[in-house]
């Protein structure tokens, strides 16, 4: 466990250190240090602390979207007025760990850690969020749906650092919901689901759905979205959508639940989220 | 790995200490500074026993590298109130909020941060606020009672003295 530790003062410095390899980035450290302490991950030559980098700080309304610095602690985001316009995201962040965890854990950290069950992922996917990455080859932005590549695997290239999460403001009349099931408090989700949609005269529009802990990556439920677009919200629609959603996912059985249970729950959560659009209980 | 110098303030005292890059804050507090009030329960962020204040915020000292605290103000249970019992400490003793005592420093540090943000929390807000701290003895009821009593006492102490009665 004999790693070195260095805290660069700027993104530029951090990038040139990261380019030398043999290192790991540490933001809040709540995923990384647990993995290192429990020896679930080999110790890197050194940790590069990015939590105080000014380029990764701050929450800014850019007009069409909200820019959230990758190293902003979750508690700061939850205390920001912007969270009121992103209720599904706020709900997901609010259940992540404890207040002590949220005081240090970052949004960039949870996305780069790429756990299939990360709570923040489904709402961000359903909101159509993007991520901003900086690396030796310059800056790029990527749709979050393209970012996750497998459990613990992302589109980050060696030496790349996530600088921000970009969340387009939901249009007027867009609703967003987040549902989650876990065994006990402070446990990773067994299943989570987020839904964004509009509902006027009982017709669905702009439907975006995402689920967590039901596939190797948090994922959009594309076939279900396509089916629901423009449909009237009826019991038949809900039943068909639930069937499609169960086919959109590829869960495994583990100590938190069986594949069957997870599939079942995706359908149940989807129906609840859509019913909530008509004043039903999510 | 070579040690590095950590400069920070612990319970109002300036500290300058050589620490290893992989030493956590709780290891430094307990093993180097002899501040053994802060406990190590799970050592993986779930139990809350190691809660301290870093720049006024409740954080887990088992998941904080000591070197992340460069220049920080750290308060542990020993520094919460250096001259007499803090109202929370008094209330935990009076209400039976502490039995074996192992989780108590963490609960008190977490409660102090909660009351600083929300001086008059409801019972539900206390329960939600303390949900990152585990206690295996009390069943939590007496802990919530203690926080409620401390909140009331601290508010009374804050309130301006009543104007002298006019005769
Ligand atoms: C007790 C406990 C309870 C938890 N409960 C939950 C929960 O309920 N729900 C949930 O979803 N999660 C939970 N978590 C997981 C964790 O808290 C979150 O995933 C957290 O947001 C991770 O952020 P961090 O800043 O601490 O990441 P770190 O641990 O600092 O980093 C995680 C990984 O991402 C990389 N990384 C970090 N930032 C960047 C960046 N900007 N660019 C590139 N790579 C980066 C790091 O190198 C590392 O590999 C819990 C963790 C603990 C310890």
CSV table of C-alpha atoms and ligand atoms in Angstrom, one decimal, chain A residues 24-32 34 41 50 56 70 74 95-97 101 104-106 108-110 112-113 117-120 156 160-162 180 186-188, chain B residues 44-46 63, ligand 1:
chain,number,residue,atom,x,y,z
A,24,UNK,CA,-4.6,7.0,-9.9
A,25,UNK,CA,-6.8,10.1,-9.5
A,26,UNK,CA,-8.4,10.7,-6.1
A,27,UNK,CA,-11.4,13.0,-5.7
A,28,UNK,CA,-13.5,12.3,-2.6
A,29,UNK,CA,-11.8,8.9,-2.2
A,30,UNK,CA,-14.9,7.1,-1.0
A,31,UNK,CA,-14.8,4.5,-3.7
A,32,UNK,CA,-11.0,4.5,-4.2
A,34,UNK,CA,-12.3,1.6,0.3
A,41,UNK,CA,-7.4,-2.9,-6.4
A,50,UNK,CA,-7.9,16.5,-7.9
A,56,UNK,CA,-13.2,21.0,-11.5
A,70,UNK,CA,-16.5,17.0,-11.6
A,74,UNK,CA,-22.6,15.9,-3.6
A,95,UNK,CA,-29.8,8.6,-0.8
A,96,UNK,CA,-26.1,8.2,-1.6
A,97,UNK,CA,-24.4,7.0,1.5
A,101,UNK,CA,-20.0,10.5,2.6
A,104,UNK,CA,-16.7,14.5,0.3
A,105,UNK,CA,-18.0,12.2,-2.5
A,106,UNK,CA,-18.1,13.8,-6.0
A,108,UNK,CA,-17.2,12.9,-11.2
A,109,UNK,CA,-16.0,10.2,-8.8
A,110,UNK,CA,-19.2,8.1,-9.0
A,112,UNK,CA,-15.7,7.4,-13.3
A,113,UNK,CA,-16.0,4.6,-10.8
A,117,UNK,CA,-25.6,0.4,-9.6
A,118,UNK,CA,-24.3,4.0,-9.1
A,119,UNK,CA,-27.4,6.0,-8.0
A,120,UNK,CA,-26.6,9.2,-9.8
A,156,UNK,CA,-11.7,7.6,-20.2
A,160,UNK,CA,-7.8,11.8,-19.1
A,161,UNK,CA,-9.6,13.6,-16.4
A,162,UNK,CA,-13.4,14.3,-16.2
A,180,UNK,CA,-34.8,2.7,-6.0
A,186,UNK,CA,-26.4,2.7,3.0
A,187,UNK,CA,-26.4,-0.2,0.5
A,188,UNK,CA,-25.9,-0.1,-3.3
B,44,UNK,CA,-14.8,1.5,5.3
B,45,UNK,CA,-17.2,4.4,5.7
B,46,UNK,CA,-20.3,2.7,6.9
B,63,UNK,CA,-11.8,7.6,4.5
C,1,LIG,C1,-20.2,4.0,3.1
C,1,LIG,C2,-20.5,4.2,1.7
C,1,LIG,C3,-21.8,4.3,1.2
C,1,LIG,C4,-22.0,4.6,-0.2
C,1,LIG,N1,-23.3,4.6,-0.6
C,1,LIG,C5,-23.5,4.8,-1.9
C,1,LIG,C6,-24.9,4.8,-2.4
C,1,LIG,O1,-25.8,4.7,-1.6
C,1,LIG,N2,-25.1,5.0,-3.7
C,1,LIG,C7,-24.1,5.1,-4.6
C,1,LIG,O2,-24.3,5.3,-5.8
C,1,LIG,N3,-22.8,5.2,-4.2
C,1,LIG,C8,-22.5,5.0,-2.9
C,1,LIG,N4,-21.2,4.9,-2.4
C,1,LIG,C9,-20.1,5.1,-3.4
C,1,LIG,C10,-19.4,6.4,-3.5
C,1,LIG,O3,-19.6,7.2,-2.4
C,1,LIG,C11,-19.8,7.2,-4.7
C,1,LIG,O4,-19.6,6.5,-5.9
C,1,LIG,C12,-19.0,8.5,-4.8
C,1,LIG,O5,-19.7,9.5,-5.4
C,1,LIG,C13,-17.6,8.4,-5.4
C,1,LIG,O6,-17.0,9.7,-5.5
C,1,LIG,P1,-15.6,10.0,-4.9
C,1,LIG,O7,-15.3,11.5,-5.3
C,1,LIG,O8,-15.5,9.6,-3.5
C,1,LIG,O9,-14.7,9.1,-5.9
C,1,LIG,P2,-13.2,8.5,-5.7
C,1,LIG,O10,-13.2,7.4,-4.8
C,1,LIG,O11,-12.3,9.7,-5.4
C,1,LIG,O12,-12.9,8.0,-7.2
C,1,LIG,C14,-13.6,6.9,-7.7
C,1,LIG,C15,-12.9,6.5,-9.0
C,1,LIG,O13,-13.1,7.5,-10.1
C,1,LIG,C16,-11.8,8.0,-10.5
C,1,LIG,N5,-12.1,9.5,-10.6
C,1,LIG,C17,-12.6,10.3,-9.6
C,1,LIG,N6,-12.8,11.5,-10.1
C,1,LIG,C18,-12.3,11.5,-11.4
C,1,LIG,C19,-12.3,12.5,-12.5
C,1,LIG,N7,-12.7,13.7,-12.3
C,1,LIG,N8,-11.8,12.1,-13.6
C,1,LIG,C20,-11.3,10.8,-13.9
C,1,LIG,N9,-11.4,9.9,-12.9
C,1,LIG,C21,-11.9,10.2,-11.7
C,1,LIG,C22,-10.8,7.6,-9.4
C,1,LIG,O14,-9.5,7.5,-10.0
C,1,LIG,C23,-11.4,6.3,-8.9
C,1,LIG,O15,-11.0,5.3,-9.8
C,1,LIG,C24,-20.9,4.7,-1.1
C,1,LIG,C25,-19.6,4.7,-0.6
C,1,LIG,C26,-19.4,4.4,0.8
C,1,LIG,C27,-18.0,4.3,1.3
